[in-house]
Amino acid sequence: MRFIAPALVLLVAAFLLPLLYVVYLSFGGSSPSLEKYAAIATEPLYRQVLLNSVYISVVSTGLTLLLGYPIAYHLEAQPPRRRTVLMILVLMPFWTSILVKSFAFTVILGKSGIINSFLQWATGMEGHLPMLFNRFGVVVGMTHFLLPFMVFTVLASLLTQGPELRRAANVMGATRLTIFWRIIFPLSLPGVMAGILICMIMSMAMFITPALLGGRGDLMISNLVEFHVRDTLDWEMASALAVCLLAITGVFCIGIARVRGGQLFGEEG
Amino acid sequence: MARQTTIEERVPSAATRLIAWLGYAFLLMPSLVVLPMSFGTGTEFDFPPKSFSLDLYREYFSEPSWVASTLTSLQVAAASAALSLLIGGLAAYGIVRYQFRGKKLLTIFLLSPMLVPTIVVALALYLYLGIARATGTTWGLILCHAVVCVPYVIVTMMAGLRQVDRNLEIAATIMGASWFGVLTRVTIPLLRPTILASGLFAFLISFDEVVISFFVSGVRTQTLPVKMYSTIHWEISPVLAAVSSLLTILSLGICILVAALQKER
């Protein structure tokens, strides 16, 4: 107990209490009311932003799965040495600042960016594809951000599968496709589910990507929190939105704990 | 021994390999774009650059606001990494080596900052520091970053501690070492690679942290990511390519270092 005391003190003082204060403010602070929550539930702006968040998160998470699963599968099939080397390709972007990525995508997707310049050069036509400061840009940036998380989660679950079942199926004459769809994929489903939930948690709360790569119509919940803190100084509204985000995250966390057999982080074992 | 061909040595189908390699390319794309651009000249974004120079790096190192924000970031990252390493390391030790009531719940609480959305933490700390009149102070920033770093340190250290042979600690205890002696002369030396890796992670997390810093840092304590954020937001400048390249190299360096440390373990 004495060993965890310092961490406990820090997190109670600088994490739990601040969070409780946010909850307190969201309910009107010293004059309790549900006014802010009522506004969130009824005003079109908030519904639109919630819809944006869900849409962008679902599309990005879907794309992340479509791209991430083959990467994880490819990594798993490599001999350990080669896998370590290829893992660096996934780890690198994981450890790269999101600002570096956002900056790179503004250069790649921009009006006179790399892709548009190339297209103009290749087709000889004027004009450009709108890929930045719109939903497309946000989804690309978000997918890039989420991809390593999906790869790690799915890879971990693929690596725990023993070779016995696959070998048995192989001996019995199953084709590669059958082995994949009847054994490998079903066994990896908990990993896939965990990956989806982790990506949903992170994308729903994304702040930087929609702020830098999105347009005015692509505001997400986090951006609205910032808007209320900086522009309207409506801290109670910002707090209410934060509590909603927290609640959404909580629901997804319960999902993760279920998929992982009661453990949120794998804290035991 | 004859080499057995088994199903686990299978080669993924051509389509899988194609998608996987497209995925790797997509993952690397930002770094591959930023690096060559940083050696470009002048004020235009050209890719690939028409001529190469170190102009952008020179601009970065001679612009006081970039240098100042970099120094702030280094200072904050070093301090919060040290703080979270100490606090988180002790916590991990307590969790792995001791049994106590409510351990599971406490562990989840200690790790929960990883799950709570950063924007929520940022808002909470912004309001909280506002009450304490500590917004914009360096120590406030360090404390906020420590909150985010501690859980990562705990997770990495827990994994490392579980691999340390308990019998060595028990043997030292039987030979008459105090718990402090066991900790400093047996456990910590055995854990050296893990400690270094957690410290580097914490440093990088703090150094790259942007959302919380954006809320709680002041004009004088603007960190490098906050400066980058406002530059991208308001007046995209080519110097960003140089900053981004330096950050990419930093991440790559730490990544390789950690991989090497893991091999040592």
Coordinates of C-alpha atoms in Angstrom, one line a residue:
Chain A
M1 CA 0.0 0.0 0.0
R2 CA 2.7 2.5 1.0
F3 CA 4.3 2.0 -2.5
I4 CA 1.2 3.1 -4.4
A5 CA 0.4 6.0 -2.0
P6 CA 2.3 8.7 -4.0
A7 CA 0.6 7.7 -7.3
L8 CA -2.8 7.6 -5.5
V9 CA -2.3 11.1 -4.0
L10 CA -1.3 12.5 -7.4
L11 CA -4.2 11.0 -9.2
V12 CA -6.8 11.9 -6.6
A13 CA -5.6 15.5 -6.4
A14 CA -4.9 16.2 -10.0
F15 CA -7.2 13.8 -11.8
L16 CA -10.2 12.6 -9.8
L17 CA -11.0 15.9 -8.1
P18 CA -10.7 17.9 -11.3
L19 CA -13.0 15.4 -13.0
L20 CA -15.6 15.6 -10.2
Y21 CA -15.5 19.4 -10.5
V22 CA -16.3 19.1 -14.1
V23 CA -19.3 16.8 -13.3
Y24 CA -20.3 19.4 -10.6
L25 CA -20.2 22.3 -13.1
S26 CA -22.0 20.3 -15.7
F27 CA -25.0 20.2 -13.4
G28 CA -25.0 23.9 -13.0
G29 CA -22.5 24.2 -10.2
S30 CA -23.9 26.1 -7.2
S31 CA -27.3 26.5 -8.7
P32 CA -28.1 22.9 -9.7
S33 CA -30.0 22.4 -13.0
L34 CA -30.2 20.1 -16.0
E35 CA -30.3 23.1 -18.3
K36 CA -27.1 22.3 -20.2
Y37 CA -28.0 18.6 -20.7
A38 CA -31.5 19.7 -21.9
A39 CA -29.8 22.0 -24.5
I40 CA -27.5 19.2 -25.7
A41 CA -30.5 16.9 -26.1
T42 CA -32.7 19.4 -28.0
E43 CA -30.6 22.0 -29.9
P44 CA -29.8 21.0 -33.5
L45 CA -26.2 22.2 -33.3
Y46 CA -25.4 19.5 -30.6
R47 CA -27.3 16.8 -32.5
Q48 CA -25.4 17.7 -35.6
V49 CA -22.0 17.6 -33.8
L50 CA -22.9 14.3 -32.2
L51 CA -23.9 12.9 -35.6
N52 CA -20.6 14.1 -37.1
S53 CA -18.6 12.4 -34.3
V54 CA -20.4 9.1 -34.7
Y55 CA -20.2 9.2 -38.5
I56 CA -16.5 10.1 -38.6
S57 CA -15.6 7.6 -35.9
V58 CA -17.5 4.7 -37.5
V59 CA -16.1 5.3 -41.0
S60 CA -12.6 5.7 -39.7
T61 CA -12.8 2.7 -37.4
G62 CA -14.2 0.6 -40.3
L63 CA -11.4 1.7 -42.6
T64 CA -8.9 1.0 -39.9
L65 CA -10.1 -2.5 -39.5
L66 CA -10.1 -3.2 -43.2
L67 CA -6.5 -2.0 -43.4
G68 CA -5.3 -3.1 -40.0
Y69 CA -6.4 -6.7 -40.1
P70 CA -4.4 -7.6 -43.2
I71 CA -1.4 -5.9 -41.7
A72 CA -1.7 -7.8 -38.4
Y73 CA -2.3 -11.0 -40.3
H74 CA 0.8 -10.3 -42.5
L75 CA 2.9 -9.5 -39.4
E76 CA 1.8 -12.7 -37.7
A77 CA 2.8 -14.9 -40.6
Q78 CA 6.4 -13.5 -40.6
P79 CA 9.3 -15.2 -38.8
P80 CA 10.0 -13.4 -35.5
R81 CA 13.1 -11.5 -36.8
R82 CA 11.3 -10.1 -39.9
R83 CA 8.3 -9.3 -37.8
T84 CA 10.4 -7.2 -35.4
V85 CA 11.7 -5.2 -38.4
L86 CA 8.2 -4.7 -39.9
M87 CA 6.8 -3.8 -36.5
I88 CA 9.0 -0.7 -36.6
L89 CA 6.9 0.5 -39.6
V90 CA 3.9 0.4 -37.4
L91 CA 5.6 1.6 -34.2
M92 CA 7.1 4.6 -35.9
P93 CA 3.8 6.4 -36.7
F94 CA 2.5 5.3 -33.3
W95 CA 5.3 7.4 -31.7
T96 CA 5.1 10.2 -34.2
S97 CA 3.5 13.4 -32.9
I98 CA 0.0 13.8 -34.2
L99 CA 1.0 17.3 -35.2
V100 CA 3.7 16.0 -37.5
K101 CA 1.1 13.8 -39.1
S102 CA -1.5 16.5 -39.4
F103 CA 1.1 18.8 -41.0
A104 CA 2.1 16.1 -43.4
F105 CA -1.5 15.5 -44.4
T106 CA -2.1 19.2 -45.0
V107 CA 0.8 19.1 -47.4
I108 CA -0.3 15.8 -49.0
L109 CA -4.0 16.5 -49.4
G110 CA -4.0 20.3 -49.8
K111 CA -5.3 22.3 -52.7
S112 CA -1.8 22.6 -54.2
G113 CA -0.6 19.6 -52.2
I114 CA 1.3 16.6 -53.4
I115 CA -1.6 14.6 -54.7
N116 CA -3.3 17.5 -56.5
S117 CA -0.1 18.7 -58.0
F118 CA 0.6 15.2 -59.3
L119 CA -2.9 14.9 -60.7
Q120 CA -2.6 18.3 -62.5
W121 CA 0.7 17.2 -63.9
A122 CA -0.5 13.8 -64.9
T123 CA -3.8 14.8 -66.5
G124 CA -2.8 18.3 -67.6
M125 CA -6.1 19.7 -66.2
E126 CA -6.7 22.6 -64.0
G127 CA -8.7 22.3 -60.8
H128 CA -8.2 20.1 -57.8
L129 CA -9.9 17.4 -55.7
P130 CA -11.1 18.8 -52.4
M131 CA -9.4 16.5 -49.9
L132 CA -8.5 18.9 -47.1
F133 CA -10.6 20.9 -44.6
N134 CA -13.5 18.5 -45.2
R135 CA -14.7 15.1 -44.0
F136 CA -12.3 13.2 -46.3
G137 CA -9.3 14.8 -44.7
V138 CA -10.5 14.1 -41.2
V139 CA -11.2 10.4 -42.0
V140 CA -7.8 10.0 -43.6
G141 CA -6.0 11.6 -40.7
M142 CA -8.1 9.7 -38.2
T143 CA -7.5 6.3 -39.9
H144 CA -3.8 7.0 -39.9
F145 CA -3.9 7.8 -36.2
L146 CA -5.9 4.7 -35.3
L147 CA -4.2 2.1 -37.5
P148 CA -1.3 1.2 -35.1
F149 CA -3.8 0.6 -32.2
M150 CA -5.9 -1.8 -34.3
V151 CA -2.8 -3.6 -35.6
F152 CA -1.4 -4.1 -32.1
T153 CA -4.7 -5.4 -30.7
V154 CA -5.5 -7.8 -33.5
L155 CA -1.9 -9.0 -33.7
A156 CA -1.9 -9.8 -30.0
S157 CA -5.0 -11.9 -30.4
L158 CA -3.6 -13.7 -33.6
L159 CA -0.4 -14.5 -31.8
T160 CA -2.2 -16.2 -28.9
Q161 CA -3.7 -18.7 -31.3
G162 CA -1.9 -22.0 -31.1
P163 CA -0.9 -23.7 -34.4
E164 CA -2.7 -27.0 -33.4
L165 CA -6.1 -26.2 -34.8
R166 CA -4.7 -24.8 -38.0
R167 CA -2.5 -27.9 -38.4
A168 CA -5.3 -30.3 -37.7
A169 CA -7.5 -28.5 -40.2
N170 CA -4.7 -28.6 -42.7
V171 CA -4.2 -32.3 -42.2
M172 CA -7.9 -32.8 -42.7
G173 CA -7.6 -31.2 -46.1
A174 CA -9.1 -27.7 -45.4
T175 CA -8.1 -25.1 -47.9
R176 CA -6.3 -21.9 -46.8
L177 CA -9.5 -19.9 -47.2
T178 CA -11.5 -22.4 -45.1
I179 CA -8.8 -22.3 -42.4
F180 CA -9.0 -18.6 -42.3
W181 CA -12.7 -18.2 -42.2
R182 CA -13.5 -21.1 -40.0
I183 CA -10.6 -21.0 -37.5
I184 CA -8.3 -18.0 -37.6
F185 CA -10.9 -15.3 -38.1
P186 CA -13.5 -16.5 -35.5
L187 CA -10.7 -17.0 -32.9
S188 CA -9.5 -13.5 -33.5
L189 CA -12.9 -11.9 -33.0
P190 CA -12.3 -10.9 -29.4
G191 CA -9.2 -9.0 -30.5
V192 CA -11.1 -7.5 -33.4
M193 CA -13.9 -6.4 -31.0
A194 CA -11.4 -4.9 -28.6
G195 CA -9.7 -3.1 -31.5
I196 CA -13.0 -1.6 -32.7
L197 CA -13.9 -0.4 -29.2
I198 CA -10.5 1.1 -28.6
C199 CA -10.6 2.9 -31.9
M200 CA -14.1 4.1 -31.2
I201 CA -13.1 5.5 -27.8
M202 CA -10.2 7.4 -29.3
S203 CA -11.9 8.7 -32.4
M204 CA -15.1 9.9 -30.6
A205 CA -12.8 12.1 -28.4
M206 CA -10.5 13.2 -31.2
F207 CA -9.6 16.9 -31.0
I208 CA -6.5 17.7 -33.1
T209 CA -7.4 15.9 -36.4
P210 CA -10.9 17.5 -36.9
A211 CA -9.5 20.9 -35.8
L212 CA -6.6 20.8 -38.3
L213 CA -7.9 18.7 -41.2
G214 CA -11.6 19.3 -41.0
G215 CA -13.8 22.1 -42.2
R216 CA -16.4 24.0 -40.3
G217 CA -19.0 21.3 -40.8
D218 CA -16.8 18.6 -39.3
L219 CA -16.7 19.8 -35.7
M220 CA -16.6 16.9 -33.3
I221 CA -17.6 16.9 -29.6
S222 CA -14.0 17.8 -28.4
N223 CA -13.9 20.8 -30.7
L224 CA -17.2 22.0 -29.3
V225 CA -15.7 21.7 -25.7
E226 CA -12.9 23.9 -26.8
F227 CA -15.2 26.3 -28.5
H228 CA -17.2 26.8 -25.3
V229 CA -14.1 27.2 -23.2
R230 CA -12.3 29.7 -25.5
D231 CA -15.0 31.5 -27.3
T232 CA -18.3 31.5 -25.4
L233 CA -16.7 31.0 -22.0
D234 CA -19.6 28.8 -21.2
W235 CA -17.7 26.4 -18.8
E236 CA -20.9 24.7 -17.7
M237 CA -21.7 23.7 -21.3
A238 CA -18.2 22.6 -21.9
S239 CA -18.4 20.5 -18.8
A240 CA -21.7 19.0 -19.8
L241 CA -20.3 18.0 -23.2
A242 CA -17.2 16.5 -21.5
V243 CA -19.5 14.5 -19.2
C244 CA -21.4 13.1 -22.2
L245 CA -18.1 12.2 -23.8
L246 CA -17.0 10.5 -20.6
A247 CA -20.3 8.5 -20.5
I248 CA -19.8 7.4 -24.1
T249 CA -16.3 6.3 -23.3
G250 CA -17.6 4.5 -20.2
V251 CA -20.0 2.4 -22.3
F252 CA -17.2 1.4 -24.7
C253 CA -15.0 0.5 -21.7
I254 CA -17.6 -1.8 -20.3
G255 CA -17.6 -3.4 -23.8
I256 CA -13.8 -3.9 -23.7
A257 CA -13.9 -5.4 -20.2
R258 CA -16.5 -7.9 -21.5
V259 CA -14.5 -8.9 -24.5
R260 CA -11.4 -9.3 -22.4
G261 CA -13.1 -11.5 -19.8
G262 CA -13.6 -8.9 -17.1
Q263 CA -10.3 -7.1 -17.4
L264 CA -10.1 -3.6 -18.7
F265 CA -6.3 -3.4 -19.2
G266 CA -5.3 -7.0 -18.6
E267 CA -4.4 -5.9 -15.1
E268 CA -4.3 -9.4 -13.7
G269 CA -2.2 -12.3 -15.0
Chain B
M1 CA 16.7 -32.0 -38.3
A2 CA 14.5 -31.9 -41.4
R3 CA 12.6 -28.7 -41.8
Q4 CA 8.9 -29.2 -41.4
T5 CA 6.6 -27.2 -43.5
T6 CA 3.7 -26.4 -41.3
I7 CA 0.6 -24.2 -41.7
E8 CA 2.0 -21.5 -39.5
E9 CA 4.8 -20.9 -41.9
R10 CA 2.2 -20.2 -44.6
V11 CA 2.7 -17.3 -46.9
P12 CA -0.2 -14.9 -46.9
S13 CA -2.0 -14.6 -50.2
A14 CA -1.0 -12.0 -52.8
A15 CA -4.0 -9.9 -52.0
T16 CA -3.2 -9.8 -48.3
R17 CA 0.4 -9.0 -48.9
L18 CA -0.6 -6.2 -51.3
I19 CA -3.0 -4.6 -48.7
A20 CA -0.5 -5.0 -45.9
W21 CA 2.2 -3.3 -47.9
L22 CA -0.2 -0.5 -48.9
G23 CA -0.9 -0.2 -45.2
Y24 CA 2.8 0.1 -44.3
A25 CA 3.2 2.7 -47.1
F26 CA 0.3 4.7 -45.8
L27 CA 1.7 4.5 -42.2
L28 CA 5.1 5.8 -43.3
M29 CA 3.8 8.4 -45.8
P30 CA 3.8 11.4 -43.5
S31 CA 7.4 10.8 -42.4
L32 CA 8.5 10.2 -46.0
V33 CA 7.0 13.4 -47.1
V34 CA 8.2 15.6 -44.2
L35 CA 11.8 14.5 -44.3
P36 CA 12.7 15.5 -47.9
M37 CA 10.6 18.7 -47.6
S38 CA 12.6 19.8 -44.6
F39 CA 15.7 20.2 -46.8
G40 CA 13.9 22.4 -49.3
T41 CA 14.5 26.1 -49.7
G42 CA 12.6 29.3 -49.5
T43 CA 9.0 29.8 -48.6
E44 CA 7.2 27.5 -51.0
F45 CA 6.0 23.9 -50.4
D46 CA 7.7 21.8 -53.0
F47 CA 7.7 18.1 -53.1
P48 CA 10.2 16.9 -53.9
P49 CA 12.2 20.0 -53.4
K50 CA 13.9 21.5 -56.4
S51 CA 17.1 22.2 -54.6
F52 CA 18.3 21.2 -51.2
S53 CA 19.5 23.3 -48.3
L54 CA 19.5 23.6 -44.5
D55 CA 17.6 26.9 -44.7
L56 CA 14.5 25.7 -42.8
Y57 CA 16.6 24.2 -40.0
R58 CA 18.5 27.5 -39.7
E59 CA 15.2 29.3 -39.6
Y60 CA 14.0 27.0 -36.8
F61 CA 17.1 27.4 -34.7
S62 CA 17.3 31.2 -35.1
E63 CA 13.6 32.0 -34.4
P64 CA 13.4 32.8 -30.6
S65 CA 9.8 31.6 -30.3
W66 CA 10.6 28.1 -31.7
V67 CA 13.7 27.8 -29.5
A68 CA 11.9 28.9 -26.4
S69 CA 9.0 26.6 -26.9
T70 CA 11.4 23.7 -27.6
L71 CA 13.3 24.4 -24.4
T72 CA 10.0 24.6 -22.4
S73 CA 9.0 21.2 -23.8
L74 CA 12.3 19.6 -23.0
Q75 CA 12.2 21.0 -19.5
V76 CA 8.6 19.9 -18.9
A77 CA 9.1 16.5 -20.5
A78 CA 12.3 15.8 -18.4
A79 CA 10.6 16.8 -15.2
S80 CA 7.4 15.0 -15.7
A81 CA 9.2 11.8 -16.9
A82 CA 11.3 11.8 -13.8
L83 CA 8.3 12.4 -11.5
S84 CA 6.1 9.8 -13.2
L85 CA 9.0 7.3 -13.3
L86 CA 9.4 7.6 -9.5
I87 CA 5.7 7.6 -8.6
G88 CA 4.7 5.1 -11.2
G89 CA 7.6 2.8 -10.6
L90 CA 6.8 2.6 -6.9
A91 CA 3.1 2.0 -7.6
A92 CA 3.9 -0.8 -10.1
Y93 CA 6.2 -2.4 -7.4
G94 CA 3.4 -2.2 -4.9
I95 CA 0.8 -3.7 -7.2
V96 CA 2.9 -6.6 -8.5
R97 CA 4.7 -7.6 -5.2
Y98 CA 2.0 -7.0 -2.6
Q99 CA -1.5 -8.2 -1.9
F100 CA -4.0 -5.8 -0.4
R101 CA -7.7 -5.2 -0.3
G102 CA -9.3 -3.4 -3.2
K103 CA -6.1 -4.0 -5.3
K104 CA -8.0 -4.5 -8.6
L105 CA -10.1 -1.4 -8.2
L106 CA -7.1 0.7 -7.2
T107 CA -5.1 -0.6 -10.2
I108 CA -8.0 0.3 -12.6
F109 CA -8.1 3.8 -11.0
L110 CA -4.4 4.3 -11.4
L111 CA -4.6 3.3 -15.0
S112 CA -7.8 5.1 -15.8
P113 CA -6.2 8.3 -17.1
M114 CA -5.3 6.3 -20.2
L115 CA -9.0 5.8 -21.0
V116 CA -10.5 9.1 -20.1
P117 CA -10.5 11.3 -23.3
T118 CA -7.6 13.8 -23.2
I119 CA -10.0 16.6 -24.0
V120 CA -12.0 15.8 -20.8
V121 CA -8.8 15.7 -18.7
A122 CA -7.6 18.9 -20.4
L123 CA -10.9 20.7 -19.5
A124 CA -10.8 19.4 -16.0
L125 CA -7.2 20.5 -15.4
Y126 CA -7.8 23.9 -17.0
L127 CA -10.7 24.6 -14.7
Y128 CA -8.9 23.2 -11.7
L129 CA -5.7 25.1 -12.3
G130 CA -7.8 28.2 -12.9
I131 CA -9.1 27.9 -9.3
A132 CA -5.6 27.3 -8.0
R133 CA -4.3 30.2 -10.1
A134 CA -1.7 27.9 -11.6
T135 CA -2.7 28.2 -15.2
G136 CA 0.4 28.9 -17.3
T137 CA 2.9 27.9 -14.7
T138 CA 5.6 25.4 -15.5
W139 CA 5.0 23.3 -12.4
G140 CA 1.3 23.1 -13.3
L141 CA 2.2 21.8 -16.7
I142 CA 4.6 19.3 -15.3
L143 CA 1.9 18.0 -12.9
C144 CA -0.7 17.7 -15.6
H145 CA 1.7 15.8 -17.8
A146 CA 2.7 13.5 -14.9
V147 CA -1.0 12.5 -14.6
V148 CA -1.0 11.3 -18.2
C149 CA 2.4 9.6 -18.0
V150 CA 2.0 7.7 -14.7
P151 CA -0.3 5.1 -16.1
Y152 CA 2.0 4.3 -19.0
V153 CA 4.9 4.0 -16.6
I154 CA 2.9 1.7 -14.3
V155 CA 1.9 -0.6 -17.2
T156 CA 5.4 -0.9 -18.6
M157 CA 6.9 -1.4 -15.2
M158 CA 4.3 -4.0 -14.2
A159 CA 5.2 -6.0 -17.2
G160 CA 8.9 -5.7 -16.5
L161 CA 8.5 -6.6 -12.8
R162 CA 6.5 -9.7 -13.6
Q163 CA 9.6 -11.0 -15.5
V164 CA 11.9 -10.5 -12.6
D165 CA 12.6 -13.8 -10.8
R166 CA 11.0 -13.4 -7.4
N167 CA 13.4 -16.0 -5.9
L168 CA 16.3 -13.6 -6.3
E169 CA 14.4 -11.1 -4.1
I170 CA 13.4 -13.8 -1.6
A171 CA 17.0 -15.1 -1.5
A172 CA 18.3 -11.6 -0.7
T173 CA 15.7 -11.2 2.0
I174 CA 16.7 -14.6 3.6
M175 CA 20.3 -13.4 3.5
G176 CA 19.2 -10.5 5.7
A177 CA 18.6 -7.6 3.2
S178 CA 16.0 -5.0 4.2
W179 CA 13.2 -4.3 1.8
F180 CA 15.1 -1.2 0.8
G181 CA 18.2 -3.2 0.2
V182 CA 16.3 -5.7 -1.9
L183 CA 14.8 -2.9 -3.9
T184 CA 17.9 -0.9 -4.6
R185 CA 20.4 -3.8 -5.0
V186 CA 18.4 -6.6 -6.6
T187 CA 15.2 -5.4 -8.2
I188 CA 16.2 -2.1 -9.6
P189 CA 19.5 -3.4 -11.2
L190 CA 17.5 -6.3 -12.8
L191 CA 14.9 -3.8 -14.0
R192 CA 17.3 -1.3 -15.5
P193 CA 16.1 -1.8 -19.2
T194 CA 12.5 -1.5 -18.2
I195 CA 13.1 1.6 -16.2
L196 CA 14.9 3.2 -19.0
A197 CA 12.2 2.2 -21.5
S198 CA 9.4 3.6 -19.3
G199 CA 11.3 6.8 -18.7
L200 CA 11.8 7.3 -22.4
F201 CA 8.1 6.6 -23.1
A202 CA 7.1 9.1 -20.4
F203 CA 9.4 11.6 -21.9
L204 CA 8.0 11.2 -25.4
I205 CA 4.4 11.2 -24.2
S206 CA 5.0 14.5 -22.4
F207 CA 7.1 16.0 -25.2
D208 CA 4.4 15.2 -27.8
E209 CA 1.4 16.0 -25.6
V210 CA -0.7 18.8 -27.1
V211 CA -4.3 18.9 -26.0
I212 CA -3.7 19.4 -22.3
S213 CA -0.8 21.8 -22.9
F214 CA -3.0 23.7 -25.3
F215 CA -5.5 24.3 -22.5
V216 CA -3.2 24.9 -19.5
S217 CA 0.0 26.4 -20.9
G218 CA 0.3 30.2 -20.9
V219 CA 2.0 32.5 -23.4
R220 CA 5.3 32.1 -21.5
T221 CA 5.1 28.4 -21.1
Q222 CA 4.0 27.6 -24.7
T223 CA 5.3 24.1 -25.5
L224 CA 6.6 23.0 -28.8
P225 CA 3.4 21.1 -29.8
V226 CA 1.2 24.0 -28.8
K227 CA 3.4 26.3 -31.0
M228 CA 3.1 23.8 -33.8
Y229 CA -0.6 23.5 -33.4
S230 CA -1.2 27.3 -33.7
T231 CA 1.3 27.5 -36.6
I232 CA -0.5 24.8 -38.6
H233 CA -3.9 26.4 -37.6
W234 CA -3.1 29.9 -38.6
E235 CA -0.2 30.3 -41.0
I236 CA 1.3 27.0 -42.2
S237 CA 4.9 27.8 -42.6
P238 CA 7.6 25.6 -44.3
V239 CA 9.7 25.7 -41.1
L240 CA 7.2 23.2 -39.8
A241 CA 8.8 20.6 -42.1
A242 CA 12.1 21.0 -40.2
V243 CA 10.4 20.8 -36.8
S244 CA 8.4 17.8 -37.9
S245 CA 11.6 16.0 -39.2
L246 CA 13.4 16.7 -35.9
L247 CA 10.4 15.3 -34.0
T248 CA 10.2 12.2 -36.3
I249 CA 13.9 11.6 -35.8
L250 CA 13.4 11.9 -32.0
S251 CA 10.5 9.4 -32.1
L252 CA 12.5 7.0 -34.3
G253 CA 15.5 7.3 -32.0
I254 CA 13.5 6.5 -28.9
C255 CA 11.7 3.7 -30.7
I256 CA 15.0 2.0 -31.7
L257 CA 16.5 2.5 -28.3
V258 CA 13.5 0.9 -26.6
A259 CA 13.6 -2.0 -29.1
A260 CA 17.3 -2.5 -28.2
L261 CA 16.5 -2.4 -24.5
Q262 CA 13.8 -5.0 -24.9
K263 CA 16.3 -7.3 -26.6
E264 CA 18.6 -6.8 -23.6
R265 CA 15.8 -7.9 -21.3

